Coordinates of C-alpha atoms and ligand atoms in Angstrom, one line a residue:
X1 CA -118.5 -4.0 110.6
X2 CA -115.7 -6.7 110.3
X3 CA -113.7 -6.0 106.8
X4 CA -110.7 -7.4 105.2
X5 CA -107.7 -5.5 106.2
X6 CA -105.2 -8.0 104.2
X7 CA -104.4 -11.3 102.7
X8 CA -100.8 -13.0 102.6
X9 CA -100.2 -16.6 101.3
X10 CA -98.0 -18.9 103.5
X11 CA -96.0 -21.4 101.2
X12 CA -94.3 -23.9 103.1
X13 CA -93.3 -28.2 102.9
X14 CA -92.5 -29.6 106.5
X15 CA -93.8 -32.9 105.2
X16 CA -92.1 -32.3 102.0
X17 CA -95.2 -32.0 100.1
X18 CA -96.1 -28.7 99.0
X19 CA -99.1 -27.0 101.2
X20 CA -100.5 -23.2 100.6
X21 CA -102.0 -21.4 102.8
X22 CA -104.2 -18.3 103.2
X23 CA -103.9 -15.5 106.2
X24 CA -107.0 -13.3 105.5
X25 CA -106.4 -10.4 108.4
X26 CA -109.6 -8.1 109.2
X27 CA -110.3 -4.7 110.9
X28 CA -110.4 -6.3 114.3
X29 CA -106.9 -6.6 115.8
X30 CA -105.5 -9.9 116.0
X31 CA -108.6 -11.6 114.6
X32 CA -107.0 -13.6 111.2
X33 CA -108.0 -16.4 109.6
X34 CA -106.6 -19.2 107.8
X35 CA -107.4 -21.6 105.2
X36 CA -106.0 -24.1 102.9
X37 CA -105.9 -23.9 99.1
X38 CA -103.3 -27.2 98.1
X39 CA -102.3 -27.9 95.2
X40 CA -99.6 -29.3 95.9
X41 CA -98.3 -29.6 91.9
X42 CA -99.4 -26.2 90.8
X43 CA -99.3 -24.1 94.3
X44 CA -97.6 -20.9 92.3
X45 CA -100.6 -20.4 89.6
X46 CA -102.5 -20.4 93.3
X47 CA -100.7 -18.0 95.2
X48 CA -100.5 -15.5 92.4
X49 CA -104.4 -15.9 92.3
X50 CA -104.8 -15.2 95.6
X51 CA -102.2 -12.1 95.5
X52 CA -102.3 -10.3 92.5
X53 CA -106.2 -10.9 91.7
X54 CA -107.9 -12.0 95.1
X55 CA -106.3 -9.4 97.4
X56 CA -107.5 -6.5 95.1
X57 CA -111.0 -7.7 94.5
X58 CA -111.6 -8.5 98.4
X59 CA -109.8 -6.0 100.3
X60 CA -112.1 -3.2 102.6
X61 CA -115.5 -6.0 102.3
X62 CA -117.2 -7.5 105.0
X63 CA -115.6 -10.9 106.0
X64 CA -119.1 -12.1 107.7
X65 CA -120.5 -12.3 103.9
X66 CA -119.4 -15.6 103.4
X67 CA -121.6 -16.4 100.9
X68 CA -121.4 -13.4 98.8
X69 CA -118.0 -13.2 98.7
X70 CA -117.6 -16.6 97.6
X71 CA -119.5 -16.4 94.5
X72 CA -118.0 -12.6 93.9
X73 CA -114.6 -14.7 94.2
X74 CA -115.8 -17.3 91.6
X75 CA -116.9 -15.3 89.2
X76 CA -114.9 -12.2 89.1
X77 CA -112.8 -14.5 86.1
X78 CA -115.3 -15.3 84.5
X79 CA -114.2 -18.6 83.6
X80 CA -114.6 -20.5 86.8
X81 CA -114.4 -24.2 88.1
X82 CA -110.7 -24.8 87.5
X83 CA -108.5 -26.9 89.9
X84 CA -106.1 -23.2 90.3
X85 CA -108.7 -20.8 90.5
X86 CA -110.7 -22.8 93.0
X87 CA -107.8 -23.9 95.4
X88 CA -107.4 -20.1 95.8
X89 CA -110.7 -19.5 96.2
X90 CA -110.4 -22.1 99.0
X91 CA -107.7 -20.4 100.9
X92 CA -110.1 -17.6 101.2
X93 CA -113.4 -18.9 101.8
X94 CA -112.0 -21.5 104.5
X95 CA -109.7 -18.2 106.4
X96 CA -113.3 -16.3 106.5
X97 CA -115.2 -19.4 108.0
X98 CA -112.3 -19.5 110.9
X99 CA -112.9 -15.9 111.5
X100 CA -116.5 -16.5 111.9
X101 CA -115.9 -19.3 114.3
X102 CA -113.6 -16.8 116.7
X103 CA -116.1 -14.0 115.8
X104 CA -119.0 -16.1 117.6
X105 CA -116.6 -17.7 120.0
X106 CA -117.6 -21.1 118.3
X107 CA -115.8 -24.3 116.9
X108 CA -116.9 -23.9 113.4
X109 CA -118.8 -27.6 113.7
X110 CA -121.2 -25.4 116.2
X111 CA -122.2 -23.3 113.6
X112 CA -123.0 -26.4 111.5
X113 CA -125.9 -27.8 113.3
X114 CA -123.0 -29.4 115.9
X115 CA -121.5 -32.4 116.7
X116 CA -122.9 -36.1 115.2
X117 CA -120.0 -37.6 116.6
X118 CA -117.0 -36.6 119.0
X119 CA -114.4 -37.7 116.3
X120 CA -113.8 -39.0 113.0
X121 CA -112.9 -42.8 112.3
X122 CA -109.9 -42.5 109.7
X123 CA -107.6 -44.8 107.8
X124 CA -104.3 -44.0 106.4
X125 CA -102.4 -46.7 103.8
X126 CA -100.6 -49.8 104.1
X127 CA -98.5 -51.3 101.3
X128 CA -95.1 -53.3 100.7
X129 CA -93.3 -54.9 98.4
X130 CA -94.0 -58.2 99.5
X131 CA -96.7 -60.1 101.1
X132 CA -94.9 -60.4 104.7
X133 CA -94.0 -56.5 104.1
X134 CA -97.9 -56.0 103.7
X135 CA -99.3 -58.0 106.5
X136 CA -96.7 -56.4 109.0
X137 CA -98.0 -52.7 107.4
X138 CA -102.0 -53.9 108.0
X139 CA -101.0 -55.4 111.4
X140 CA -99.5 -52.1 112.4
X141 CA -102.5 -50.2 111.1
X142 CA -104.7 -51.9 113.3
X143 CA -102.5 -51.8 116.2
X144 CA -102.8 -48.4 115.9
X145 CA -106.5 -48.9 116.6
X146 CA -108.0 -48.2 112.3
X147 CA -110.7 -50.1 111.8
X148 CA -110.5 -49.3 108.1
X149 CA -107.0 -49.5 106.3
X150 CA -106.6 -48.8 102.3
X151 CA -104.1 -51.6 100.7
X152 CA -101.6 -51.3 98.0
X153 CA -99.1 -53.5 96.8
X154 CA -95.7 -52.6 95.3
X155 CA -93.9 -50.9 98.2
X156 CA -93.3 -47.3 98.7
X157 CA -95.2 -44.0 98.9
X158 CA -97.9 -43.8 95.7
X159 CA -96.0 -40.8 94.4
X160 CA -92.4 -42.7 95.2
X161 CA -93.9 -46.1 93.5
X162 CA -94.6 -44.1 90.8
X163 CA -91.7 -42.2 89.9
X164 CA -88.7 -43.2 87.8
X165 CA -86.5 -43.1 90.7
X166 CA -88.3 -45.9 92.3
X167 CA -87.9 -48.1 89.0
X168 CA -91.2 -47.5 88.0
X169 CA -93.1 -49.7 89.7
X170 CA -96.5 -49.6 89.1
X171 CA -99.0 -47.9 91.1
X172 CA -99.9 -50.3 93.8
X173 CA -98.6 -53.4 91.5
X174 CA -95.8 -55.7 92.5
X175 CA -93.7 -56.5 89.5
X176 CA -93.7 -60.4 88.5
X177 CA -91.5 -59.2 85.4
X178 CA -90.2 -56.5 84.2
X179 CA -92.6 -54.0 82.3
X180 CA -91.5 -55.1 78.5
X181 CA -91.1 -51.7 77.0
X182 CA -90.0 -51.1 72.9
X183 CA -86.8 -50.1 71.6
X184 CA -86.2 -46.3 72.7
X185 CA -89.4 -45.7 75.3
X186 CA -89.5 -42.7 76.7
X187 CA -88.6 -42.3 80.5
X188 CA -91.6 -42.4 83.2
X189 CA -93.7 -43.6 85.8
X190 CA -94.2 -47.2 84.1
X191 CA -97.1 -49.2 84.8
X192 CA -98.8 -52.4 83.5
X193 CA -102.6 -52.7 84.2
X194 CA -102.6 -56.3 84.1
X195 CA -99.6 -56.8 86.7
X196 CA -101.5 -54.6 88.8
X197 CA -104.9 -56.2 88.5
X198 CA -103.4 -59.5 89.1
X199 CA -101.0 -59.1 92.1
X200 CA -103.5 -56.5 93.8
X201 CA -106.0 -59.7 94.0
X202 CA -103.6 -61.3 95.5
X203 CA -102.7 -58.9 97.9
X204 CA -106.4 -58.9 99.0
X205 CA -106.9 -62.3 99.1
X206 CA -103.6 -62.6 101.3
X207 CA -104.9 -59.8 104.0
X208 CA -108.3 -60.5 103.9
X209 CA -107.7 -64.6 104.5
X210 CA -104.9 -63.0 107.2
X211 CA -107.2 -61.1 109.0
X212 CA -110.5 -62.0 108.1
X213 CA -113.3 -59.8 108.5
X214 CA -111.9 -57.8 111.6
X215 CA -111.0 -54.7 109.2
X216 CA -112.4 -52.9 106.7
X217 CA -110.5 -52.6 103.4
X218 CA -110.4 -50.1 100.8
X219 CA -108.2 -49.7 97.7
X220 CA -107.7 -46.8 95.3
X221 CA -107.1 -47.6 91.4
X222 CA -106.0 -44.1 91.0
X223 CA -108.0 -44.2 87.4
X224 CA -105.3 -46.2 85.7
X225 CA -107.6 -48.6 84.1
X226 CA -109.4 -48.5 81.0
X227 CA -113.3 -48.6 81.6
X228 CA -113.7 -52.1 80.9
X229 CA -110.8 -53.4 83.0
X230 CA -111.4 -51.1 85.5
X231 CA -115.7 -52.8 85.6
X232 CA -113.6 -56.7 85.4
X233 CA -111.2 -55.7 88.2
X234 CA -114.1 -54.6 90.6
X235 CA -116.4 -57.0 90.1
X236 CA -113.2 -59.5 90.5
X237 CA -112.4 -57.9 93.8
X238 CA -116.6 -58.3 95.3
X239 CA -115.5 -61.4 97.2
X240 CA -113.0 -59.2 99.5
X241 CA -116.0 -57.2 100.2
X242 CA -114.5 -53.4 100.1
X243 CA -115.5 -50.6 102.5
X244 CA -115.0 -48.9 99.2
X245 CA -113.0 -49.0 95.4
X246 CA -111.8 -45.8 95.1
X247 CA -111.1 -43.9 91.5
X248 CA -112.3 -47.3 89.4
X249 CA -112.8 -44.3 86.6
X250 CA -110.9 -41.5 86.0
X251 CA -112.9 -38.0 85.4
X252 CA -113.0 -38.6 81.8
X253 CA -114.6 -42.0 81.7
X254 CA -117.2 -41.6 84.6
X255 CA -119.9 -41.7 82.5
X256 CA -119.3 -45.9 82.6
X257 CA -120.4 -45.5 85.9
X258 CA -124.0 -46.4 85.0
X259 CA -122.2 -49.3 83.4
X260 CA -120.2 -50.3 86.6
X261 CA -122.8 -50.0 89.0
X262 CA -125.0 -52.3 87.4
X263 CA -121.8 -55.0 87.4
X264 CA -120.9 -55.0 90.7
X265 CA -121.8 -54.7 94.4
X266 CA -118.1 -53.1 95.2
X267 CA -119.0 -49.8 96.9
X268 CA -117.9 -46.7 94.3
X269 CA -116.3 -44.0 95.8
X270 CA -114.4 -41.2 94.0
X271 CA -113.9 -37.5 93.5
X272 CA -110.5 -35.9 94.6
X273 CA -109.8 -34.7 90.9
X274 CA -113.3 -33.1 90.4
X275 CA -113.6 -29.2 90.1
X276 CA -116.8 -28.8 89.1
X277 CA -120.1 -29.5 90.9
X278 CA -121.5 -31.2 87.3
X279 CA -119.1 -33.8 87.6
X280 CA -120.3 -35.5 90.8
X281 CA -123.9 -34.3 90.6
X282 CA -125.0 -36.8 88.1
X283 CA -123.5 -39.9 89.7
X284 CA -124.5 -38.7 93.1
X285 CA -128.1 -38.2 91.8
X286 CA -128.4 -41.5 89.6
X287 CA -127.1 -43.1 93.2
X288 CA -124.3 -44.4 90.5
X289 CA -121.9 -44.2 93.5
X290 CA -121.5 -45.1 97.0
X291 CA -119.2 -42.1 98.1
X292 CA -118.0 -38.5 97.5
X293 CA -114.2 -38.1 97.7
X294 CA -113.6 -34.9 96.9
X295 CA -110.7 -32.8 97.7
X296 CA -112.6 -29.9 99.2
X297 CA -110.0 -27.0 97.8
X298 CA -110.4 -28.2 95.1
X299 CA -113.9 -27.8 94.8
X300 CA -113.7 -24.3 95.9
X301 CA -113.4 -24.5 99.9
X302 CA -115.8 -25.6 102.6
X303 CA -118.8 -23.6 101.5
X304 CA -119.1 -26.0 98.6
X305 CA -118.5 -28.9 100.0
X306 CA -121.2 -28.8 102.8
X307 CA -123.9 -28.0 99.9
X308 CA -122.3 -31.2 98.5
X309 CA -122.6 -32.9 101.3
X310 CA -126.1 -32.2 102.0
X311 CA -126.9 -32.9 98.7
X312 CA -125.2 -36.5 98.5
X313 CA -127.2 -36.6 102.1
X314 CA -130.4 -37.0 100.2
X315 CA -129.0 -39.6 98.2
X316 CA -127.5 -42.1 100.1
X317 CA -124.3 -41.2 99.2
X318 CA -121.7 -40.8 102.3
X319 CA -118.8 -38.6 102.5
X320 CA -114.8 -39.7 102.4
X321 CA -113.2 -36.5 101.5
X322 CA -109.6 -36.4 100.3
X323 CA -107.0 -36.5 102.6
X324 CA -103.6 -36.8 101.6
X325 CA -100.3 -36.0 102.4
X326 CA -101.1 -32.9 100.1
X327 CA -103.2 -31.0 102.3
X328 CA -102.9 -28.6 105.4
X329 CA -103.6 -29.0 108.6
X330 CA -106.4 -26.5 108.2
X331 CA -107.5 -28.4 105.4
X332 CA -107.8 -31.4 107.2
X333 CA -109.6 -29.5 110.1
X334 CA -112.0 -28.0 107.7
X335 CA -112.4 -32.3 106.7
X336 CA -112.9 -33.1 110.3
X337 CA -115.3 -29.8 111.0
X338 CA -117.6 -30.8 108.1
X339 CA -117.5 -34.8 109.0
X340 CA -118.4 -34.2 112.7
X341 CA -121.6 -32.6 111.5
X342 CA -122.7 -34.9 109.0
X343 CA -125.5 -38.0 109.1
X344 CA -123.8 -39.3 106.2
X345 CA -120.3 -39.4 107.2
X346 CA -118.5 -42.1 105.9
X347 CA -114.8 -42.5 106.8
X348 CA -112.2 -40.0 106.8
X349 CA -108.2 -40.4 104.6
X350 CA -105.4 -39.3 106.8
X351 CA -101.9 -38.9 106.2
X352 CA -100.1 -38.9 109.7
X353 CA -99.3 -35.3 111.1
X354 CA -95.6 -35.1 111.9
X355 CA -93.7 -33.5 115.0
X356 CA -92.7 -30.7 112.7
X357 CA -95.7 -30.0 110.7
X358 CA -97.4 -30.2 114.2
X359 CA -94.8 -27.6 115.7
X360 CA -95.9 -25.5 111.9
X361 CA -99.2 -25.9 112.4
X362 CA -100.3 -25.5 116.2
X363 CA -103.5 -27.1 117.0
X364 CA -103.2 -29.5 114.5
X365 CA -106.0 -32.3 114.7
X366 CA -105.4 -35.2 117.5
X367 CA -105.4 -38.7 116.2
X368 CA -106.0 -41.6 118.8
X369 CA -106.8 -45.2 118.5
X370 CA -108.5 -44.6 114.8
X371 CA -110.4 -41.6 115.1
X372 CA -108.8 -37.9 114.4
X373 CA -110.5 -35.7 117.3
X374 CA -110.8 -31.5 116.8
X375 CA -109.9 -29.5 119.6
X376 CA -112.6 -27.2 120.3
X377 CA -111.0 -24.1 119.6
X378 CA -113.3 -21.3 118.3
X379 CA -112.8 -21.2 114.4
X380 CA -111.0 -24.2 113.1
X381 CA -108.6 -24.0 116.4
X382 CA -105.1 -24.5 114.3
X383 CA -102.9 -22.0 114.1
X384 CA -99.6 -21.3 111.7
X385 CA -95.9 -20.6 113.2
X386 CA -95.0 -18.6 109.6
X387 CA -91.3 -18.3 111.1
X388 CA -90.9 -22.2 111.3
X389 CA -92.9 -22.2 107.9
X390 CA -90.3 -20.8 106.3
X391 CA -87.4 -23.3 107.4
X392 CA -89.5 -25.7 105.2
X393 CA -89.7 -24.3 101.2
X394 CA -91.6 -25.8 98.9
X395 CA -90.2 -27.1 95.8
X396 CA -91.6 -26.8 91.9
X397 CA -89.5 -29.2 90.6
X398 CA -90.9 -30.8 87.7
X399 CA -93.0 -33.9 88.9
X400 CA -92.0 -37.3 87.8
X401 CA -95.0 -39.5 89.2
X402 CA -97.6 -38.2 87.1
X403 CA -95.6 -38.9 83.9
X404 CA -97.4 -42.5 84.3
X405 CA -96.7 -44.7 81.0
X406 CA -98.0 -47.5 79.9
X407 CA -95.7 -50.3 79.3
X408 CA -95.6 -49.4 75.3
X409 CA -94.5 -46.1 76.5
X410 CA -97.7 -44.3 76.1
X411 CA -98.8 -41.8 78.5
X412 CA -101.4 -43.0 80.7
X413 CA -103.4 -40.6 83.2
X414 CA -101.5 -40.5 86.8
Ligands
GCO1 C1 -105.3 -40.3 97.7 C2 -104.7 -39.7 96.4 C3 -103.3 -39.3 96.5 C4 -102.9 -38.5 95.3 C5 -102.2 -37.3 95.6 C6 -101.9 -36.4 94.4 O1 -106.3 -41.1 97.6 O2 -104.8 -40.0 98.8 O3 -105.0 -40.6 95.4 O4 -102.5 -40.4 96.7 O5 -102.1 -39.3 94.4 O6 -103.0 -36.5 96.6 O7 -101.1 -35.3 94.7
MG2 MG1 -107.0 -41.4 95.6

């Protein structure tokens, strides 16, 4: 019998976005696993998780138990389905599915049912801070062979755009004016929902009259709307004819999703902030939705998410998990082993893999002409260089993005 001999959390930024992950060691000599539990604003609550409560509660078990150990993880606290807890349960549950995979000698996608497709189409973002800046973004995009780009307009990174630093401007909005704040406003992340309405309609109209009906276009509100702007601004944005509206709602206000499904025929998709299978189940089984999006650490790793999955499957309901610049390698393998597998794959997020976070992360997934391709490897087939992980530390500096305001200075949701 294969047990767990140890666990160690790798903490490390080459992208300068905070990634954690898991090395779960076993019995056998040299057979590890890894797996990703990011989050990316709160990685410390994570790895002390993982360390000081995980490590204890898991070490001398059988790793083949997948299953079993996952739910002993989840609910040796008791309370359960928080974004912290389930990130480290992640990191665990993904390192034990890896060390299956080289167990059997098998890409993990093998011991899903196998392959659907050979790769993955993805789409990463393009934005700018004017309408040439934009164009020349998409153009490049699709030069790059995507099929699928997601637009935002109002220049920079979404965290940069959002920040102080970067004056504020609003998430994915081009200033016309400047955000009339009272007497003594706080500092923040300022952001006016009707700017943003207004000049992301023209953005679409811009690339969509640009390049016509040769890409697929998706846009993420990021939840910044109120319900009722955020049902006006879809339906407004039907005649660009989305792959998909991401985040319309935040968690808080997705019970309007009844409401916004029966006011427009832009696809839904959303989920990256859920935690807890009772917050996509209902709009997944009302069909209130058009995609999952879920970031699948955050849901508690990939034994979740292919239950998920299967269940959306039944549904209608396609799969775009999360994938940002504040995930792993290993995370995104785990995305791209579970979206090779599945009938209702939908499209796939990816933030570019740089030199160096290839050179961290060995084996890292292969993106060519729009598709992200796996390797093959037994397991998840990426590897980590912890001695080059380290040249990279990640940072808790307070974040500044997420202090969003509104342009009366209250606090909005980032
Ligand atoms: C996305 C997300 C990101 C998040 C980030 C939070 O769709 O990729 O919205 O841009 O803001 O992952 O840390
Ligand atoms: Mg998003």
């Amino acid at each position: 019998m294969i047990t767990i001999r140890d666990i160690r959390v790798i903490l490390t930024a080459p992208m300068g976005r905070n990634l954690l992950v898991a090395r779960v060691d076993t019995s056998e000599p040299e057979l590890y696993g890894l797996g990703c539990g990011t989050f990316t604003q709160r990685y410390l609550p994570v790895r002390s998780a993982i360390v000081d409560y995980l490590r204890p509660l898991l070490l001398g078990r059988e790793a083949a138990r997948i299953e079993e150990l996952w739910r002993l993880m989840m609910v040796n606290s008791y309370w359960r389905h928080g974004p912290v807890l389930n990130n480290a349960v992640s990191a665990i549950d993904m390192a034990l599915w890896d060390i299956k995979g080289k167990v059997a000698g098998l890409p993990i996608y093998e011991l899903f049912g196998g392959k659907m497709r050979e790769a993955a189409a993805v789409y990463q973002h393009a934005d700018g801070r004017s309408l040439d800046e934009l164009t020349e973004h998409v153009r490049a995009q699709l030069d790059q062979g995507m099929s699928h780009v997601r637009i935002r307009f109002g220049g920079g990174s979404a965290e940069t755009r959002n920040s102080g630093e970067a004056g504020g401007m609003a998430y994915g909005g081009a200033a016309e004016r400047p955000i009339h704040k009272p007497d003594g406003a706080l500092d923040g992340a300022y952001f006016d929902p009707v700017q943003y309405t207004r000049s992301t309609i023209t953005a679409f109209d811009h690339v969509r009259s640009t390049f016509g009906d040769q890409v697929e276009l998706l846009h993420d509100v990021h939840g910044r709307l109120a319900p009722a702007e955020a049902i006006a601004f879809a339906r407004e944005m039907e005649r660009f004819r989305l792959f998909f509206l991401e985040d319309a709602l935040p968690p808080e206000d997705i019970g309007w999703y009844e409401r916004m499904r029966g006011a427009t025929t832009t696809p839904q998709a959303v989920g990256e902030l859920f935690n807890n299978p009772n917050e996509w189940l209902p709009l997944v089984s009302n069909r209130w939705i058009d995609f999952i999006r879920m970031h699948i650490s955050q849901l508690g790793g990939l034994t979740p998410a292919r239950k998920a999955a299967t269940v959306a499957e039944a549904f209608g309901v396609r799969a775009a998990w999360h994938g940002p610049g504040d995930l792993s390698p290993v995370g995104h393998m785990a995305n791209l082993h579970l979206n090779l597998t599945l009938p209702n794959f939908g499209v796939q997020e990816l933030q570019p893999f740089t030199d160096t976070t290839r050179e961290v992360f060995p084996g890292c997934p292969e993106f060519r002409d729009g598709y992200l391709y796996p390797n093959n490897a037994p397991g998840f087939g990426v590897d980590l260089d912890e001695k080059l992980a380290e040249r990279f530390p990640c940072d808790p500096a307070v974040v500044q993005w997420t202090q969003a305001r509104y342009p009366d200075g209250g606090l909005s949701r980032p």
